[in-house]
Structures are given as structure tokens and as C-alpha cells.
CSV table of C-alpha atoms in Angstrom, one decimal:
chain,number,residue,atom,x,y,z
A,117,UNK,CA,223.4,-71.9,157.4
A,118,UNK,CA,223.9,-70.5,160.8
A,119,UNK,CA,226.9,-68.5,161.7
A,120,UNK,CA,228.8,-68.4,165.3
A,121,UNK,CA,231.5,-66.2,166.5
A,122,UNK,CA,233.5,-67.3,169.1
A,123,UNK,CA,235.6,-65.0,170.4
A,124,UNK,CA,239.3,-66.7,171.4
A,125,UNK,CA,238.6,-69.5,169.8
A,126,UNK,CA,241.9,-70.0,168.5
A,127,UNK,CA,242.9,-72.5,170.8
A,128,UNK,CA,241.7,-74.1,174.3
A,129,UNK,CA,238.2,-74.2,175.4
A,130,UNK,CA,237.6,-71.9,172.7
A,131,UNK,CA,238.6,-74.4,169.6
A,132,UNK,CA,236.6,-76.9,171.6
A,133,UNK,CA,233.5,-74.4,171.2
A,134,UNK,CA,234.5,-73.9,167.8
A,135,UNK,CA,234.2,-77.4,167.0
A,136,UNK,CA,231.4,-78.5,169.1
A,137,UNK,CA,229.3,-75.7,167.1
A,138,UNK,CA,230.5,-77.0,163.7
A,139,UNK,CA,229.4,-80.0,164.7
A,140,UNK,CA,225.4,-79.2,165.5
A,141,UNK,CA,226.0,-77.1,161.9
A,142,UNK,CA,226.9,-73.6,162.2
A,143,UNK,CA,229.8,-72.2,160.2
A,144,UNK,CA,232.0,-70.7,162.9
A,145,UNK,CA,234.6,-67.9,162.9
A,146,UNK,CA,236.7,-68.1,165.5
A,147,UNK,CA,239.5,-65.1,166.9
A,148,UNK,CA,242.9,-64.8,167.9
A,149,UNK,CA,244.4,-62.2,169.8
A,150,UNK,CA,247.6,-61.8,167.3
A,151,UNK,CA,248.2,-63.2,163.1
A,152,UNK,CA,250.5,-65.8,164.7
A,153,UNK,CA,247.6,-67.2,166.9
A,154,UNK,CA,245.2,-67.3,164.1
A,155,UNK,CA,247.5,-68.8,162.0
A,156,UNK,CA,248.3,-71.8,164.2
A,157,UNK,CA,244.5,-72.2,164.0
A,158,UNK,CA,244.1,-76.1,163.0
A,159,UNK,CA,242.7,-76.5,159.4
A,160,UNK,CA,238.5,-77.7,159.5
A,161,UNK,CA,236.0,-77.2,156.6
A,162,UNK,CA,233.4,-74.7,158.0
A,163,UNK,CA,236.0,-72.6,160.5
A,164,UNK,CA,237.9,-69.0,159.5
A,165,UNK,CA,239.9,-67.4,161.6
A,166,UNK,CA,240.2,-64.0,161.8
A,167,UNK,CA,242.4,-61.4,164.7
A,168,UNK,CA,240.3,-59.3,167.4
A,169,UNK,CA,241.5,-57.4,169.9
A,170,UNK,CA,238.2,-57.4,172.5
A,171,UNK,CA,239.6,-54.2,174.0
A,172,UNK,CA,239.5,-52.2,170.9
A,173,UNK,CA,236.5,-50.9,169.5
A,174,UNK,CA,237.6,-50.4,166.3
A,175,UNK,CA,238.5,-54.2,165.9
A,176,UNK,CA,235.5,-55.1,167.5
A,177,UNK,CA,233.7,-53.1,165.0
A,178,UNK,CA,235.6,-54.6,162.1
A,179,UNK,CA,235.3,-58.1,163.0
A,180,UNK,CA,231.3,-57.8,163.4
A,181,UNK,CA,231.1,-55.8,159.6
A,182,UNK,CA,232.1,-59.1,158.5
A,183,UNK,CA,228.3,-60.9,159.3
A,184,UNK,CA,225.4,-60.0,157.4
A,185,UNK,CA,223.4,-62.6,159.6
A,186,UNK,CA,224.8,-64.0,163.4
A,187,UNK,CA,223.3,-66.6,165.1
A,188,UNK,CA,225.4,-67.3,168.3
A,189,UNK,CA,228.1,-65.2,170.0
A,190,UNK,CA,230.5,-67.1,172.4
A,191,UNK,CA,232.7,-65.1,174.4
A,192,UNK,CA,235.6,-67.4,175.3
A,193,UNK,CA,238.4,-64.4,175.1
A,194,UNK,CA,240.1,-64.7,178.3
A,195,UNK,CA,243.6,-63.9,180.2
A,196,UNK,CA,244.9,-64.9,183.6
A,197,UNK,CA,247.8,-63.8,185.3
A,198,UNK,CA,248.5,-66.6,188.7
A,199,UNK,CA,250.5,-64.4,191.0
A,200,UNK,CA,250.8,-61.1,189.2
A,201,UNK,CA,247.1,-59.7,189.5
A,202,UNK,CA,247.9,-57.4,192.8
A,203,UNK,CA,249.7,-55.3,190.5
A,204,UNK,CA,246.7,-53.0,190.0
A,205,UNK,CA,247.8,-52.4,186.0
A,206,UNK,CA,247.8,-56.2,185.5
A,207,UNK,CA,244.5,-56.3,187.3
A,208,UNK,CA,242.6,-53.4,184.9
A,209,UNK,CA,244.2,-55.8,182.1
A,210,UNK,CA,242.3,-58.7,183.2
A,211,UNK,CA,239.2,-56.8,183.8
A,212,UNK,CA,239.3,-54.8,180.2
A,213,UNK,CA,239.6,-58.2,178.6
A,214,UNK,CA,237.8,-60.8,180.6
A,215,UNK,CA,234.6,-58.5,181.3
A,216,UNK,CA,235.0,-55.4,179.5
A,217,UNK,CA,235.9,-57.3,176.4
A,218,UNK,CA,232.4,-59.6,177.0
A,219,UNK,CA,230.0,-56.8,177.5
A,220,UNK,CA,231.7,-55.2,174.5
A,221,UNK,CA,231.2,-57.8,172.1
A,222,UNK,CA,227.9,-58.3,173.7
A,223,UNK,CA,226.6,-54.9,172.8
A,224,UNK,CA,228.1,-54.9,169.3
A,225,UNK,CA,226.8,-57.9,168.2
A,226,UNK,CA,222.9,-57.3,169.9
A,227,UNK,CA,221.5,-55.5,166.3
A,228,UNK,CA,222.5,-58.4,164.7
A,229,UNK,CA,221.3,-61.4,167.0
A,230,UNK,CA,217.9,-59.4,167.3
A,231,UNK,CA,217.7,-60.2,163.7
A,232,UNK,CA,218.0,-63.4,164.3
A,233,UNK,CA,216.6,-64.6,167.5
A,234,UNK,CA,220.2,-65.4,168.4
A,235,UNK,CA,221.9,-66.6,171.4
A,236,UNK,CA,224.9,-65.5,173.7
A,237,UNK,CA,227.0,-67.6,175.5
A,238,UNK,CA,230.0,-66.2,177.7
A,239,UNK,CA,232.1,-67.9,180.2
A,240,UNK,CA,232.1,-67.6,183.9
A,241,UNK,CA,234.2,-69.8,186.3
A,242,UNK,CA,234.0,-72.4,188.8
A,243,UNK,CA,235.6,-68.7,190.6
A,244,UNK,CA,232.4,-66.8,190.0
A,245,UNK,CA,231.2,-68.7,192.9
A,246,UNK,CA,234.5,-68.6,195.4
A,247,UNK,CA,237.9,-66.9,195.3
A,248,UNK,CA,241.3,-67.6,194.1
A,249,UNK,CA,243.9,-65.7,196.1
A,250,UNK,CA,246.3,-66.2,193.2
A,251,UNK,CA,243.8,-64.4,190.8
A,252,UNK,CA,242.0,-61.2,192.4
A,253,UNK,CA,241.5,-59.6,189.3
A,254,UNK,CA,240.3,-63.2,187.5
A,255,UNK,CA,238.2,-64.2,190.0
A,256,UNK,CA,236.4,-60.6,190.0
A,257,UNK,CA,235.8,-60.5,186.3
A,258,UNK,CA,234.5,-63.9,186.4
A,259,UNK,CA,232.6,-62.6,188.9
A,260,UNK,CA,231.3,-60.1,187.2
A,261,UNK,CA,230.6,-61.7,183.6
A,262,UNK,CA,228.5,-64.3,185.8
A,263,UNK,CA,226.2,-60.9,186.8
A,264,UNK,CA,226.6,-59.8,183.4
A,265,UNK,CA,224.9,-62.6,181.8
A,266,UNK,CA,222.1,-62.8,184.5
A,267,UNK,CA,221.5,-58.3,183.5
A,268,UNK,CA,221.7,-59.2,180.3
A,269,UNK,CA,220.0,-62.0,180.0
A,270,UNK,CA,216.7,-60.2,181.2
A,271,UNK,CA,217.6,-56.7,179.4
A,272,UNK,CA,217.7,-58.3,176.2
A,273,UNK,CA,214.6,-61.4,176.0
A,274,UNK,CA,212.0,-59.6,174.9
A,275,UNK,CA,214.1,-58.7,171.6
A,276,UNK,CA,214.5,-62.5,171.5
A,277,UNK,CA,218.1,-62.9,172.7
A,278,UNK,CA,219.1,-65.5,175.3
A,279,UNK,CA,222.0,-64.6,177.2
A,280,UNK,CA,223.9,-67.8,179.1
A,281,UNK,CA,226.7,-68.8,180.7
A,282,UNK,CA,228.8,-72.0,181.0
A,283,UNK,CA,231.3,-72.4,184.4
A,284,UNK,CA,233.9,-74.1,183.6
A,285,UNK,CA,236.0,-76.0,186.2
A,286,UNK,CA,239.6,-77.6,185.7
A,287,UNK,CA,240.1,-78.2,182.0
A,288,UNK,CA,242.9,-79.7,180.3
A,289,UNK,CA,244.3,-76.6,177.8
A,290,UNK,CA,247.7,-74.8,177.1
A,291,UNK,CA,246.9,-72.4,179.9
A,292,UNK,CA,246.4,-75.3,182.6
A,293,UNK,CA,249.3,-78.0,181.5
A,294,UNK,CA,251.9,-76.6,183.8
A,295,UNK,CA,249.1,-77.9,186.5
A,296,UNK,CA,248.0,-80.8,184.5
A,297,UNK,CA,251.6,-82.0,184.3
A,298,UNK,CA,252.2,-81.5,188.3
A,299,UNK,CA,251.1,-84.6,189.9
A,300,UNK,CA,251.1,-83.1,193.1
A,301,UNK,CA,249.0,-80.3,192.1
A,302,UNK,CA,247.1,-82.2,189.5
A,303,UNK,CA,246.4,-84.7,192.4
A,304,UNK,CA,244.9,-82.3,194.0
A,305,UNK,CA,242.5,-80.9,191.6
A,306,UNK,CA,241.5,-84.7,190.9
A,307,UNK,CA,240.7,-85.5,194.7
A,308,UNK,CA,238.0,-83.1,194.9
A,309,UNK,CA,236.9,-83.8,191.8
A,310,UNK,CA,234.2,-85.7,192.2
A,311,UNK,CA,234.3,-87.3,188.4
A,312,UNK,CA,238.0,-87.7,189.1
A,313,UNK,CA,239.3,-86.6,185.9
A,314,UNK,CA,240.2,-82.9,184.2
A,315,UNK,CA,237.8,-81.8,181.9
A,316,UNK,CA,238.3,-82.1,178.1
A,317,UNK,CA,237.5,-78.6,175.8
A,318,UNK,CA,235.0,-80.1,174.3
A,319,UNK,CA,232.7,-81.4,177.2
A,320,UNK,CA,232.7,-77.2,177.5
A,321,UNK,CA,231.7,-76.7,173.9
A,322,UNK,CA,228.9,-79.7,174.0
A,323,UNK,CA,227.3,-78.0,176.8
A,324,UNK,CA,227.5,-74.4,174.9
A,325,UNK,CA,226.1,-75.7,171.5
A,326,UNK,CA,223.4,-76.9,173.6
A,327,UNK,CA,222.8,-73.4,174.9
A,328,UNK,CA,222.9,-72.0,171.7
A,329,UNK,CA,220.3,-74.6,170.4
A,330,UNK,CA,216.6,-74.6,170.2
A,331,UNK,CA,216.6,-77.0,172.7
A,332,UNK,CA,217.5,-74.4,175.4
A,333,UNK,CA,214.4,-71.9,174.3
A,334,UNK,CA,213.5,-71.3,177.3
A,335,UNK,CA,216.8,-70.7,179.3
A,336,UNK,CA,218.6,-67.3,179.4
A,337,UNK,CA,220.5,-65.5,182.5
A,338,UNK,CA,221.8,-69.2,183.8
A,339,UNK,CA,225.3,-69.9,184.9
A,340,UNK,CA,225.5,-73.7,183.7
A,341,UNK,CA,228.4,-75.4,186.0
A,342,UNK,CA,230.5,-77.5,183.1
A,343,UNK,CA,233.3,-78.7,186.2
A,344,UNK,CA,232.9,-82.5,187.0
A,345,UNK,CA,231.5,-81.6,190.3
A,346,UNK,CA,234.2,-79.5,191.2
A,347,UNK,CA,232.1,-77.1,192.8
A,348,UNK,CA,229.4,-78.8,194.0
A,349,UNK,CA,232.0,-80.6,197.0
């Protein structure tokens, strides 16, 4: 059977991943940041939990040991701060996890895709594309795992690994239901929409498992726009 690791898949866009890979029939572990996290993970046949910490090598490194044979990496491990990312410590922060983290779990886990002809798929933004004064330090690491996955992506074909990215736009998780919940916000976000609706986790993860899938052979170093339109107004 084929194995995935997706990286903050505990919850959000993540579980959505998680699920839309158990789905096309990998077994899947998915992360957490802390026990509590990975505890709360919901119960499904084929999905283990297990705590990494994308900043530390040493639990990077512990986490991989686990796999004798990986098929698909997805990098969903991700942190925003709205409104606090001027402060230059909160803005490393976001860039050690968001970026760093990626390119760390990307490295680690090459020996063992290049066994397998494996794919990668990390996640950019709708704001790898344009900016979000509320999140300088966001919008620059989703800037730079955009450029990540395109270096990548042509470092790493001729050992046989595809390296992708999905965009996501304005999706419907724990970390957006303060704006969901706003309707004047939330109304907002929907006018420009141009399908007129937030996105759902797993229209992410449908789009991902079809990156990691034969079907996308002969794709690596795209940025795949998963946003309802969003930035295509």
C-alpha cells in the first residue's frame, strides 16, 4: 500500500488532505504540533497520528525513521499571525515554520521518495501572488514556498520526484471561522468570489491527491490555484 505524510494534518485543510489521500488509497500519517492536537485527531481506519515539530530537526528526523517506504509528502504545517507579524520575532516564527519547516521536510524525506518515484505537495497561497498587509511575514513565506516548489521541482526530476503546489484561497477551517462567522467580512470574501462560496478542506485535498497521482506524471514545479476564482478577479 502507499504511504503519505501530511504534515499538520491534524485538523483544517490538513485533515481534508488526510482524507482525500485515504480515499484514492494511501495509508496516511498525519502531524500535530503538540499530544493534545494529535489526540483530538478524529478516529479513521488507515490514519495515525503522530507530533512533529517542523522546526526541529531532531523531530523531523524521528518522524521520517518511522517509514521504511514514502510515497507522497504534503506539507500543510502552517501558522498565521493577522496583525502581529511586524513584530520581527513573530515574523522569523512564521518564516521558520511556514518555509523553513517545508524545505526541511522536503530534504528529509527526498532519500526516501527517490525510492519510490514519490511526489511532494506543499502549500502556497492565493498571497503568493499579492500581499496581505495584515500578514508580511505570511505572505512572504507563501511567497517563498511558491519559489521553493518551482527550485525544487526541477532540482529533484531526474531522481523521479515531482515537486507541486496547491494555492489555496478562502477556506472554511478553525483558523478562518472568526471571518467565516462575520457577515460583513465574510460578505466580502464571497463578492469577489467568483463561485460565491468558501472553499471546503476537502476541495484542497481532491486537488492534492490528484497531484500526488499518476495522473499528474508529467506535472512538477506548478502552483495549482485551488480558490474558487478568488484570484483570477
Amino acid at each position: 500500500m502507499k504511504q503519505a505524510l501530511v504534515t499538520g494534518g491534524a485538523r483544517g485543510i490538513g485533515f481534508g488532505v488526510a482524507e482525500a489521500l485515504l480515499a484514492a488509497g494511501y495509508a496516511v500519517t498525519v502531524t500535530g504540533v503538540s499530544e493534545a492536537e494529535v489526540a483530538a485527531v478524529p478516529a479513521r481506519d488507515g490514519i495515525a497520528a503522530v507530533v512533529l515539530d517542523v522546526t526541529d530537526q531532531a523531530s523531523v528526523d524521528a518522524v521520517l525513521a518511522r517509514f521504511e517506504q514514502l510515497d507522497a509528502l504534503v506539507n500543510c504545517a502552517g501558522v498565521i499571525f493577522r496583525g502581529r507579524e511586524y513584530d520581527i520575532d513573530v515574523f522569523q516564527k512564521v518564516i521558520d515554520v511556514n518555509l523553513t519547516g517545508t524545505m526541511r521536510m522536503c530534504v528529509g524525506a527526498r532519500p526516501l521518495l527517490a525510492k519510490q518515484g514519490g511526489a511532494i505537495v506543499n502549500t502556497a497561497s492565493m498571497l503568493s501572488t499579492f500581499g496581505g498587509p495584515l500578514v508580511p511575514g505570511y505572505t512572504a513565506s507563501k511567497g517563498g514556498v511558491a519559489q521553493l516548489t518551482k527550485a525544487l521541482g526541477v532540482a529533484w526530476a531526474e531522481e523521479g520526484i515531482r515537486v507541486n503546489a496547491v494555492a489555496p484561497g478562502w477556506v472554511a477551517t478553525e483558523v478562518t471561522r472568526g471571518i467565516v462567522e462575520d457577515p460583513v467580512r465574510s460578505a466580502g470574501i464571497l463578492a469577489r468570489t467568483p463561485m460565491k462560496r468558501w472553499g471546503d478542506p476537502r476541495d484542497i485535498g481532491d486537488v492534492v491527491a490528484f497531484l500526488c497521482s499518476d495522473a499528474a506524471r508529467f506535472m512538477t514545479g506548478a502552483i495549482v490555484p485551488v480558490d474558487g476564482g478568488y484570484a483570477s478577479v
